[in-house]
XYZ file of C-alpha atoms in Angstrom:
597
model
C -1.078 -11.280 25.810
C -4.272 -9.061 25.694
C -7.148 -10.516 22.938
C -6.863 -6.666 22.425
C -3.690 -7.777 20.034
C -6.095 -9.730 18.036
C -5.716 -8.560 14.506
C -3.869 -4.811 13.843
C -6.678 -2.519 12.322
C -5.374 0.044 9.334
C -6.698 2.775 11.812
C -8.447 5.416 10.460
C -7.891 9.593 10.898
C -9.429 11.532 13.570
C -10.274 14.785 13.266
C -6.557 16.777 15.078
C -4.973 14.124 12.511
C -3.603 11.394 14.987
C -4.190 7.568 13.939
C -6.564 5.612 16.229
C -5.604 1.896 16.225
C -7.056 -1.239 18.048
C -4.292 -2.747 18.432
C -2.424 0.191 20.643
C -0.056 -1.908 23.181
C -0.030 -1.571 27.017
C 2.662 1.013 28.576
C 4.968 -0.029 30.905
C 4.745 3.898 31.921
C 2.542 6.157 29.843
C 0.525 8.060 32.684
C 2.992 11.108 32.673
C 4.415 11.080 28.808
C 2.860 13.676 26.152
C 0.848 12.608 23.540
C 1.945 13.399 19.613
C 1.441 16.988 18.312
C -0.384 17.017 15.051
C 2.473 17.673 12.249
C -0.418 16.751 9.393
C 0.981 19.471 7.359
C 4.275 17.519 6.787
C 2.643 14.955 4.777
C 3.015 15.245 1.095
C 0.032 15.251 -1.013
C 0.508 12.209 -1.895
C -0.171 11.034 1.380
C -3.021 13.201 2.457
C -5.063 11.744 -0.628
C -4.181 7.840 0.242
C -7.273 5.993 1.496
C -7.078 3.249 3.376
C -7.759 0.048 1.687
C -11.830 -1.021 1.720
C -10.857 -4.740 1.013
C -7.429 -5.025 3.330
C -9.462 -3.464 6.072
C -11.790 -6.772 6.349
C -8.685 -8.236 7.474
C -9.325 -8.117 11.016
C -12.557 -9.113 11.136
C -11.249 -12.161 9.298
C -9.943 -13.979 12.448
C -13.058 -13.514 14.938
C -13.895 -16.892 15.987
C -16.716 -18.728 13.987
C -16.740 -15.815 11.165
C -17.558 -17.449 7.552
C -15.495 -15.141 5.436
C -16.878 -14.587 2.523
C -15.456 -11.158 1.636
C -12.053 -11.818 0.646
C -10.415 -13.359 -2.987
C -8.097 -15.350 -0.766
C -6.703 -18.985 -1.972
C -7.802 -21.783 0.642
C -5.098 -23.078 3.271
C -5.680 -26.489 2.022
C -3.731 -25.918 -1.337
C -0.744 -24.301 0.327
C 2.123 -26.948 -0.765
C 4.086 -26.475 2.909
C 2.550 -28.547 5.063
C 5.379 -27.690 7.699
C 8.060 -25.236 7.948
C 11.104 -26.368 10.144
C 13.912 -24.782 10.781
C 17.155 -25.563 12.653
C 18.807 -22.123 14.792
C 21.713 -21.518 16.771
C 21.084 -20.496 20.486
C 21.216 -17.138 22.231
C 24.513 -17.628 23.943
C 26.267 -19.450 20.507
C 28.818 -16.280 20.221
C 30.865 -15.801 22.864
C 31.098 -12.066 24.885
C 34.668 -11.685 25.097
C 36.086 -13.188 21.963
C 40.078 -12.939 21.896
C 41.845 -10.071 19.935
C 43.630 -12.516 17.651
C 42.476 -16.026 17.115
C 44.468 -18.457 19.202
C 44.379 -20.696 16.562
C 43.500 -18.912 13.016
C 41.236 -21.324 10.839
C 40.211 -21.103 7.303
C 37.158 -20.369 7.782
C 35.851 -17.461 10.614
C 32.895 -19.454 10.865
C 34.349 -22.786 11.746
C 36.546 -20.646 14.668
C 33.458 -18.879 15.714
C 30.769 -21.860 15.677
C 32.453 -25.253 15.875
C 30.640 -28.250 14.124
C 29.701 -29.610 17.480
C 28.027 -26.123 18.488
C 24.036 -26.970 19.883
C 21.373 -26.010 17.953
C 17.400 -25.626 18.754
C 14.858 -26.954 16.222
C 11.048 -26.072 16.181
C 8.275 -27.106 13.530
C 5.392 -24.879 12.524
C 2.217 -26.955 11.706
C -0.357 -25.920 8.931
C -3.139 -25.634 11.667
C -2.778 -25.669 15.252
C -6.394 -26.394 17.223
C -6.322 -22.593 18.625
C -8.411 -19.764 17.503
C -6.243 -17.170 18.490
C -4.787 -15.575 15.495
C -2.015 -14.598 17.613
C -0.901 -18.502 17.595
C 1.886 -19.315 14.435
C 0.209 -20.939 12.316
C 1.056 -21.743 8.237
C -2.482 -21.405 7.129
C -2.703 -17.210 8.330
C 0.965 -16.774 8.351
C 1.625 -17.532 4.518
C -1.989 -16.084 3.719
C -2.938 -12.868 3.218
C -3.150 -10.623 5.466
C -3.265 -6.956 7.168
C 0.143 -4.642 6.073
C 1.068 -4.381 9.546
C 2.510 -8.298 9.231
C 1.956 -11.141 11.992
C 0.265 -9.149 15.306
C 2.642 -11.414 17.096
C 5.953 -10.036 15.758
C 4.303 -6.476 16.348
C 3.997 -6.907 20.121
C 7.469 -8.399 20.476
C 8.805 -5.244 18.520
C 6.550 -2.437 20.615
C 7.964 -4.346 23.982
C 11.539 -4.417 22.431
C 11.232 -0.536 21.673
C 9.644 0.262 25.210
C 12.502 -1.285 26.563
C 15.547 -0.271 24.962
C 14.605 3.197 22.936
C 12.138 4.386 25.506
C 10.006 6.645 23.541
C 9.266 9.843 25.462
C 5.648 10.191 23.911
C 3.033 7.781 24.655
C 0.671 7.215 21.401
C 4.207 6.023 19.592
C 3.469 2.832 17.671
C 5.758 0.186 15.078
C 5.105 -0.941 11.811
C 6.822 -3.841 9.495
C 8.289 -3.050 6.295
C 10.558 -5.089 4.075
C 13.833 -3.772 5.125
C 15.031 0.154 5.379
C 15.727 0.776 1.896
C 11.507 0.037 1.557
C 11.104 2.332 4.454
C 12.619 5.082 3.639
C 11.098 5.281 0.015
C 7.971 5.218 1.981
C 8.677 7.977 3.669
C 10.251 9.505 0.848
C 5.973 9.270 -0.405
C 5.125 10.273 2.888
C 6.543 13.714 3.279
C 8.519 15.084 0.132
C 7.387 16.955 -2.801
C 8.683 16.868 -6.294
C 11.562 19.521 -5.773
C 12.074 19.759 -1.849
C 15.177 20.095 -0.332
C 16.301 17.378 2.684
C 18.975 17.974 5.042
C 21.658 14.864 5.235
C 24.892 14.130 6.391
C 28.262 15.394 4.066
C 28.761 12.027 3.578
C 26.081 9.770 3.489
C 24.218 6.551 1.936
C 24.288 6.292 -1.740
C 20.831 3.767 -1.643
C 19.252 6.560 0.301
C 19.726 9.464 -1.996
C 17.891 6.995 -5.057
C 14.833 7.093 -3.228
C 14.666 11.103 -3.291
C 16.460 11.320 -6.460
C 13.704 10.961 -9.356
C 11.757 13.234 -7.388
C 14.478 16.119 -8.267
C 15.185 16.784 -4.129
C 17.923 18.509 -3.480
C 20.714 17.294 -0.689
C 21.603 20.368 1.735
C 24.725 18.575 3.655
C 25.512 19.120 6.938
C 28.777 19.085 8.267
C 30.234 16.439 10.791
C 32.730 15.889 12.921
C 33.426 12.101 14.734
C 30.526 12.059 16.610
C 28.273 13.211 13.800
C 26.093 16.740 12.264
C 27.569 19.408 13.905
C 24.689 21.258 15.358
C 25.872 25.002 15.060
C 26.179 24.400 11.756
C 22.510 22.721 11.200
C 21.248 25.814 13.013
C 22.995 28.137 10.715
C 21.729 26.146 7.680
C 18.554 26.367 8.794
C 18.241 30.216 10.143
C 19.404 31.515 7.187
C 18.051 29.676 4.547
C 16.125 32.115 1.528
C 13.209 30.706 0.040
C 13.364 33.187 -2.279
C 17.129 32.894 -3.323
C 17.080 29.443 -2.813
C 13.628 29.095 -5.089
C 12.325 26.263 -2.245
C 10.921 26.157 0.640
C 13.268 25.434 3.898
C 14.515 21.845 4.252
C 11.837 19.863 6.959
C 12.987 16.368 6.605
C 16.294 15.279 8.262
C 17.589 11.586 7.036
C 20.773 10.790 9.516
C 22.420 7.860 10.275
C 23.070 8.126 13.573
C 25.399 4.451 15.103
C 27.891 3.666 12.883
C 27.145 6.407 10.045
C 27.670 5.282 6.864
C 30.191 5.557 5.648
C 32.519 7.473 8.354
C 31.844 4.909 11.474
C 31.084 8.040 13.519
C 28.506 7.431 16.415
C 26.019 10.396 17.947
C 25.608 10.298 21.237
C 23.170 11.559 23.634
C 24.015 15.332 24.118
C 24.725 15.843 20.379
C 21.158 14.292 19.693
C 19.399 16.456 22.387
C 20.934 19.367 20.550
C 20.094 18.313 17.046
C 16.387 17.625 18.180
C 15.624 20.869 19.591
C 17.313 22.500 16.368
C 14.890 20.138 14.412
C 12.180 21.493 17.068
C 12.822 24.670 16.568
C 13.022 24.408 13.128
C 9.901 22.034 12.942
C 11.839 19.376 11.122
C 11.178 15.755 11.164
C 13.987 13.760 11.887
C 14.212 9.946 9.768
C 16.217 8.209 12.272
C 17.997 4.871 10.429
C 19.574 2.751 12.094
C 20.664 -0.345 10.882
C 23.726 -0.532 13.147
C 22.523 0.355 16.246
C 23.004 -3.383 18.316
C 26.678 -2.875 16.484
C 27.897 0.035 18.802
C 30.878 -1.362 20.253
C 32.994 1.650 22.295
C 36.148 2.894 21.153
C 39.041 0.975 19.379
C 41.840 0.985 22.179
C 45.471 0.463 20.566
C 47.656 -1.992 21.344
C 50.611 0.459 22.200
C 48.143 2.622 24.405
C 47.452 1.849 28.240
C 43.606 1.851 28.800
C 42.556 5.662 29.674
C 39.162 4.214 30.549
C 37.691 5.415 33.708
C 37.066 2.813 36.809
C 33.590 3.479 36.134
C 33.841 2.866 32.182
C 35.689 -0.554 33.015
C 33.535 -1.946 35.483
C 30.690 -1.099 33.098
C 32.675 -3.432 30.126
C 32.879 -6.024 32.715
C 29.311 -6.022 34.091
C 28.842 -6.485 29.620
C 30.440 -10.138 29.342
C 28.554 -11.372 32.070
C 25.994 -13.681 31.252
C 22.225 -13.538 32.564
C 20.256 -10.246 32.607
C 22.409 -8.321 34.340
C 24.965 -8.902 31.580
C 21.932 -7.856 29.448
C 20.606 -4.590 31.354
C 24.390 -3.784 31.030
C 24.315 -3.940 26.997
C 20.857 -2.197 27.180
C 22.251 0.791 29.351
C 25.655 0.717 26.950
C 23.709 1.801 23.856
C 23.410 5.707 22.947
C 20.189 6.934 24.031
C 17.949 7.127 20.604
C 16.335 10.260 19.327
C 13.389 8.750 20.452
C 14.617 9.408 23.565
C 14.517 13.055 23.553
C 11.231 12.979 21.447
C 8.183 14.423 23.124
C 6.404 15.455 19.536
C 6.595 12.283 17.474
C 8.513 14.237 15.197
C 10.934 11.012 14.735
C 10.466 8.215 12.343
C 13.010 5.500 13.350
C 13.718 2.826 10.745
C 15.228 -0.505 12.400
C 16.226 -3.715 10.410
C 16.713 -7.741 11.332
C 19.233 -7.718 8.742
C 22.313 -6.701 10.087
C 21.246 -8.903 13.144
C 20.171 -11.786 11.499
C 20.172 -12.231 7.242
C 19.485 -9.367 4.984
C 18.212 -11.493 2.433
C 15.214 -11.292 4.767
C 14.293 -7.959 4.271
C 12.128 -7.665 7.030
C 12.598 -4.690 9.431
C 10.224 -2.210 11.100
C 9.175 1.743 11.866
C 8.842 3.233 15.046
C 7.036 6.457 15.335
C 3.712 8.341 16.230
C 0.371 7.484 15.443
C -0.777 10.035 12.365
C 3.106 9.197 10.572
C 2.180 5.374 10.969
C -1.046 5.051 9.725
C -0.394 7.100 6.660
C 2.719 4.478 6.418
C 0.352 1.532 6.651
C -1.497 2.782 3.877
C 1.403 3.027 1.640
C 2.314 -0.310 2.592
C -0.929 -1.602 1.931
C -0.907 -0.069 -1.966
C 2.631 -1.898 -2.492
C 5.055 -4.234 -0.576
C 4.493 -6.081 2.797
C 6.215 -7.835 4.862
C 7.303 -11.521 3.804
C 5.585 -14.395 5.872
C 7.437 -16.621 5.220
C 10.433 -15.764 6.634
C 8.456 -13.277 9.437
C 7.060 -16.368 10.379
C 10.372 -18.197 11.086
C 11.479 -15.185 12.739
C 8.058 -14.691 15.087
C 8.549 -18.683 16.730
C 12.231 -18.098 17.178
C 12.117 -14.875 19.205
C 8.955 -15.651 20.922
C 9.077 -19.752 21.732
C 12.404 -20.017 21.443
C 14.841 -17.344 22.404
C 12.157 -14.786 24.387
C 13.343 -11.130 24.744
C 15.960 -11.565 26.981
C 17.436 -14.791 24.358
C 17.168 -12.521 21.521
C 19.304 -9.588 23.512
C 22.011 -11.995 24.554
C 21.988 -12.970 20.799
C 22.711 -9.225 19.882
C 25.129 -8.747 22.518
C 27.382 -11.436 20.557
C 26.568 -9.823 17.665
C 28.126 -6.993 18.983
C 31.124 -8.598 20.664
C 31.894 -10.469 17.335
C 31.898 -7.225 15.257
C 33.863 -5.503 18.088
C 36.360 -8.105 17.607
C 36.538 -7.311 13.705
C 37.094 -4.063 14.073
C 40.476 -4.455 16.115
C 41.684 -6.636 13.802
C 41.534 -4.101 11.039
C 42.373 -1.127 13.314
C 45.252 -3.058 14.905
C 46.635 -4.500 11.658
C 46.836 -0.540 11.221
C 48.751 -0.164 13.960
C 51.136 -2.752 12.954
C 52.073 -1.950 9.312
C 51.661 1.921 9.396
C 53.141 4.829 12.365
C 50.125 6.061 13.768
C 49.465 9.717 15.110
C 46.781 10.690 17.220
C 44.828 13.955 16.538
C 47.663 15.835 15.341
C 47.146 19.024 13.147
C 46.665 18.718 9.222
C 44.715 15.184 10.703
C 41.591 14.015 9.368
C 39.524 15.976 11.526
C 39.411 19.586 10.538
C 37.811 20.980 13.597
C 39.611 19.023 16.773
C 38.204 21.957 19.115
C 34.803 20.161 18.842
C 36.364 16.970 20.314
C 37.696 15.899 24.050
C 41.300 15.467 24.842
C 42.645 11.978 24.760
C 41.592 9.355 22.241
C 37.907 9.906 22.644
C 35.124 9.040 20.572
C 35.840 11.024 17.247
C 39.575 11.208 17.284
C 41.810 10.839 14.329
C 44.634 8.913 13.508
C 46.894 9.519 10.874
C 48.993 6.891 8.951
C 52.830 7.448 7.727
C 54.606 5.210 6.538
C 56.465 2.749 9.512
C 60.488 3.153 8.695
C 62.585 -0.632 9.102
C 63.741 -1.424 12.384
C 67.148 -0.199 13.178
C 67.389 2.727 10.353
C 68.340 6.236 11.415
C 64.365 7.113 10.549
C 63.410 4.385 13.080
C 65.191 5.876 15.771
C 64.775 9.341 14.794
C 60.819 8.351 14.627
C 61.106 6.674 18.257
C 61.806 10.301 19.478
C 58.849 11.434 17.958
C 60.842 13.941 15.558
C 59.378 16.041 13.144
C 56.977 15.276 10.387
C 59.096 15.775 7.151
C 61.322 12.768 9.056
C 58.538 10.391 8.549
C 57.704 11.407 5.338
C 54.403 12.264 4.146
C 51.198 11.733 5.613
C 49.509 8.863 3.780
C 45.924 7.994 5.515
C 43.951 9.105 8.134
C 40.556 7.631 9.542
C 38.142 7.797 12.462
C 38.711 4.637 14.602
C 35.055 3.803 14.648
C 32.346 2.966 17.461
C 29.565 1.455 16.304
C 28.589 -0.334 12.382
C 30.891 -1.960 9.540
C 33.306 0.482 8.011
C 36.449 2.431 8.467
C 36.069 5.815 6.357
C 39.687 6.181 5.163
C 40.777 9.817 4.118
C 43.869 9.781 1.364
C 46.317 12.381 1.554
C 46.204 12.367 -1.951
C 47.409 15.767 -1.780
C 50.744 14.602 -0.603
C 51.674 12.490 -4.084
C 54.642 13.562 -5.934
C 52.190 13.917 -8.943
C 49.598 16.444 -7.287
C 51.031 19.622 -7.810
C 52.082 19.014 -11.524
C 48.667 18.081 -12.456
C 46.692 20.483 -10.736
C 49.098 22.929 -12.505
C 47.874 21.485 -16.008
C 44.220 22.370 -14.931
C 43.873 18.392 -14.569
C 41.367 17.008 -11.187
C 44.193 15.485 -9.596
C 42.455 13.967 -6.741
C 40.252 11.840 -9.322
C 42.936 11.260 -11.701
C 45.000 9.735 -8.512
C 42.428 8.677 -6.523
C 41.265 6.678 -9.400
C 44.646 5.035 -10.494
C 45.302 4.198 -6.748
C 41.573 2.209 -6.347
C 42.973 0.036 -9.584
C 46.038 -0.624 -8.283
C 44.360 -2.426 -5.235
C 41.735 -3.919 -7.150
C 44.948 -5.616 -9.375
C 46.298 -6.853 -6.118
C 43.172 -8.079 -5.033
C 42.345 -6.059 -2.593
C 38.634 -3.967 -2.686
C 37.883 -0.691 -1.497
C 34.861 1.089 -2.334
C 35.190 4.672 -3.624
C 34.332 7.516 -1.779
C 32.649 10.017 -3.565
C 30.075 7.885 -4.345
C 29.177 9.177 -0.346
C 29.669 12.799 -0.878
C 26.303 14.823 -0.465
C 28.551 17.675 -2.438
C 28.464 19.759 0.576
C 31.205 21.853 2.299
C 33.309 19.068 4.561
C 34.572 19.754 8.022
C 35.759 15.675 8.119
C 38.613 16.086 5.805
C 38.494 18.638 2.936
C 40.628 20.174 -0.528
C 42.982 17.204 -1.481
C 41.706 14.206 0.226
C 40.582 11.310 -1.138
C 38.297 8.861 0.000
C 37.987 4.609 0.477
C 35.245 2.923 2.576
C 36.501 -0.284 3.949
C 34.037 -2.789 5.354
C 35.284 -5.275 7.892
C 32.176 -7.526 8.574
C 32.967 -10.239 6.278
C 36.836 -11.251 5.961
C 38.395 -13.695 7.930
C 41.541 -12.405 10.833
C 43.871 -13.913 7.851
C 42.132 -11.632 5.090
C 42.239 -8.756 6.714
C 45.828 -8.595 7.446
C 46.096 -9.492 3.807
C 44.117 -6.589 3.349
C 45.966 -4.152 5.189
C 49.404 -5.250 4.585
C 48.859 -5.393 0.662
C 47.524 -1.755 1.116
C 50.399 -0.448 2.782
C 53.252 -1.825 -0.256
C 50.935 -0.449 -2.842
C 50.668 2.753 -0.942
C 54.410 2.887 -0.318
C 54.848 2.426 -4.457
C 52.251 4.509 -5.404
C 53.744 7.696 -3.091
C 57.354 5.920 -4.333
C 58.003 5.870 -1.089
């Protein structure tokens, strides 16, 4: 590594607004990419008047060999009570790549199936000192010090060659930052751009912790509508080309906050054509796009049912194949699987990507990082360096295992069983489904509105809609196994997005459907809440947990579902094969009783 690295500098402001920073990492390829454009005039004023910090900036100075500091009111290394930090970690390859679709032998506990008491482990010790001088060494005495916001320069290089190599930025002057997870990110940015009373664009349904960043600063959410692969661009455009300033009393949205890989809550997954499209509406409409994307390592490819042949191409297979091999061309195969980022397609450094360890390693970490172009960073590093930075402690745990212990290429094969072990999660809720419900694919009154937007064939984005599965042998059964008509099966119940990428189904209630509906929306009553509400409390007495859906609803007109749906997120990360049946199955009966079915 280049002495270059030494000690990240707070950069300071040129004159066309970009950041300069001495710290800027070699390109792989840079000689042909753009540089930035200046978009100065999105920053709010609060972050046109931050300064940089007089006393953080002596930071870097701090490390050059033989300097007496002086300047600083920093405690002395020798009263630090850890004298070591030692940790014990699983390796690289612990989780397998092909995991089997039910557990061969179901345990008690997932974690006993998954990792065995025998399973190897790597240990590693981090001294106090270490006889270097090169601050880029892990060391206790600068890693649990103070230091500069931009966290250990050692974690920062891993990150800028982890984002040259799998986002490939298509600007050169991009640069990362750490932050303490993407809910501090985003209220950064939230600082960094908005004004009291602004209006941001957002997804119909989107993150609940998001909006109470923006939220005390009165902005106002313009929803966009989706489908299963995420915003619907003609409709962003049409937002956007016709919004009144006047009428509207506020100036035209410029900040877009999207989540693009496994979209909270809906599961839907953007690829790349739909996020070439958005960006050059956003570049049209010179918009900056807040990219966050805690579930990107989690895409996993469609959910293929059990009763279904695989429609997958030859091409699509071999690729799935070349994925559970191990070495690096298993891992240039899980590299090339991701969707292209909107980094990608970003030659302004209009983008401001959020990433985060947590859903990769422990959230309780809340460590996780920015990626985006020079002027947007350095006016982040300033915020960070008025309020929260990075924790050493466990940044410093994190630094030695990807760089002495796993590398980059250890640390991808970790997420590529990260991503094979939530893969496996979500066919156990998406098959258990499949076995308690009669499933429907993309038929009309489904929970996709608009199925003109989407491919033929169980694609990414297609629907399936739940009715209730009649007993084996009964005149419905057989009448069913001819695929007759829909008033034979009774009503529709659910429907949901079989998703690609994250932790969630987004299940759509056809609340509409209850014997109940009509009588109480005749009284005047808000049936769907009344029902909707009644329905969550009957789970939650049978011990089953769904979170509520309109806690998700940016209030916006809805293309993914609509007038008398109800909503459930359902989060599959954490129960066991056995729970999750339990789940499902327990769903179904009090479904069936609550339609009286």
């Amino acid at each position: 590594m280049d002495s270059a690295y030494a000690m990240p500098s707070s950069g300071s402001l040129s004159s066309d607004g970009a950041a300069s920073r001495a710290d800027s990492p070699k390109r792989l390829v840079d000689a042909d990419l753009p540089k930035a454009i200046d978009l100065s005039h999105h920053l709010s004023r609060l972050a046109v008047h931050r300064q940089a910090s007089s006393l953080k900036q002596l930071y870097q100075y701090m490390t050059v060999p033989g300097m007496i500091t002086m300047a600083g009111g920093i405690p002395s290394p020798e009263y630090f009570p850890f004298e070591t930090l030692s940790a014990s970690i699983q390796l690289n390859d612990t989780m397998p790549l092909d995991p089997p679709r039910v557990p061969a032998k179901p345990k008690k506990s997932l974690l006993s199936w998954l990792f065995p008491s025998t399973q190897d482990t790597s240990s590693f010790t981090i001294p106090k000192y270490v006889s270097s001088t090169d601050p880029k060494v892990i060391q206790l005495a600068t890693s649990l010090q103070y230091q500069a916001a931009t966290g250990p320069p050692a974690l920062s290089l891993f990150l800028r060659q982890y984002v040259e190599r799998i986002y490939k930025p298509a600007y050169a002057d991009w640069d990362v930052l750490l932050n303490v997870g993407a809910t501090d990110g985003w209220n950064k940015i939230c600082g960094l751009l908005m004004e009291q009373g602004d209006a941001v664009l957002v997804e119909e349904w989107t993150y609940p912790g998001a909006e109470n960043a923006f939220i005390p600063m009165e902005v106002e959410m313009v929803a966009i509508k989706m489908d299963g692969q995420g915003v619907l661009p003609e409709h962003m455009d049409e937002v956007l080309g016709t919004w009144d300033e006047e009428k509207r009393g506020k100036k035209r949205p410029h900040v877009f906050y999207t989540i693009p890989t496994g979209q909270n809550p809906t599961g839907a997954t953007m690829m790349g054509e739909r996020k070439k499209a958005i960006y050059e509406i956003c570049k049209k409409y010179d918009v900056i796009i807040c990219e966050d994307e805690p579930y990107y390592c989690l895409f996993s490819g469609e959910w293929t049912p059990k009763s279904h042949k695989s429609h997958k191409s030859l091409v699509a297979e071999r690729a799935i194949e070349a994925e559970k091999k191990e070495g690096k061309d298993g891992n240039e195969a899980f590299i090339a699987a991701l969707p292209p980022t909107y980094l990608t397609y970003d030659t302004d450094g209009r983008v401001i990507r959020m990433d985060t360890f947590s859903k990769t390693s422990c959230p309780g970490s809340r460590l996780g990082w920015f990626t985006s172009s020079p002027l947007f960073i350095e006016r982040l590093t300033r915020a960070t360096e008025a309020g929260t930075q990075a924790p050493s402690g466990f940044a410093t745990a994190l630094t030695t295992t990807l760089l002495q212990t796993w590398g980059f290429d250890g640390y991808v094969r970790w997420l590529r069983g990260i991503k094979a072990t939530y893969r496996m999660r979500k066919t156990w809720i998406c098959d258990t489904f499949e076995d308690v419900f009669h499933l429907e694919f993309e038929e009309a009154g489904s929970f996709v509105s608009n199925p003109s937007v989407l491919d033929v064939g169980m694609d990414l984005g297609k629907g399936v809609t739940c009715y209730a599965k009649p007993k084996t042998g009964t005149v419905e059964a057989k009448w069913d196994e001819k695929r007759g008509l829909t008033s034979k099966r009774g009503p529709a119940l659910v429907s949901f997005i079989p998703p690609t990428a994250g932790m969630f189904i987004f299940l759509g209630v056809h609340i509409s459907e209850h014997p109940d509906y009509p009588a109480l929306v005749r009284k005047g009553e808000d049936a769907k809440a009344i029902l909707m509400d009644k329905l969550w409390r009957e789970l939650a007495e049978n011990l089953v947990l769904f979170a509520p859906g309109f806690g998700f609803d940016a209030k916006g007109p809805h293309a993914i579902g609509g007038e008398g749906m109800g909503y459930f997120r359902l989060s599959f990360s954490i129960a066991t094969y056995e729970q999750t049946r339990t789940a499902i199955e327990t769903f179904a009966k009090v479904l069936y009783k609550f339609y009286r079915i």
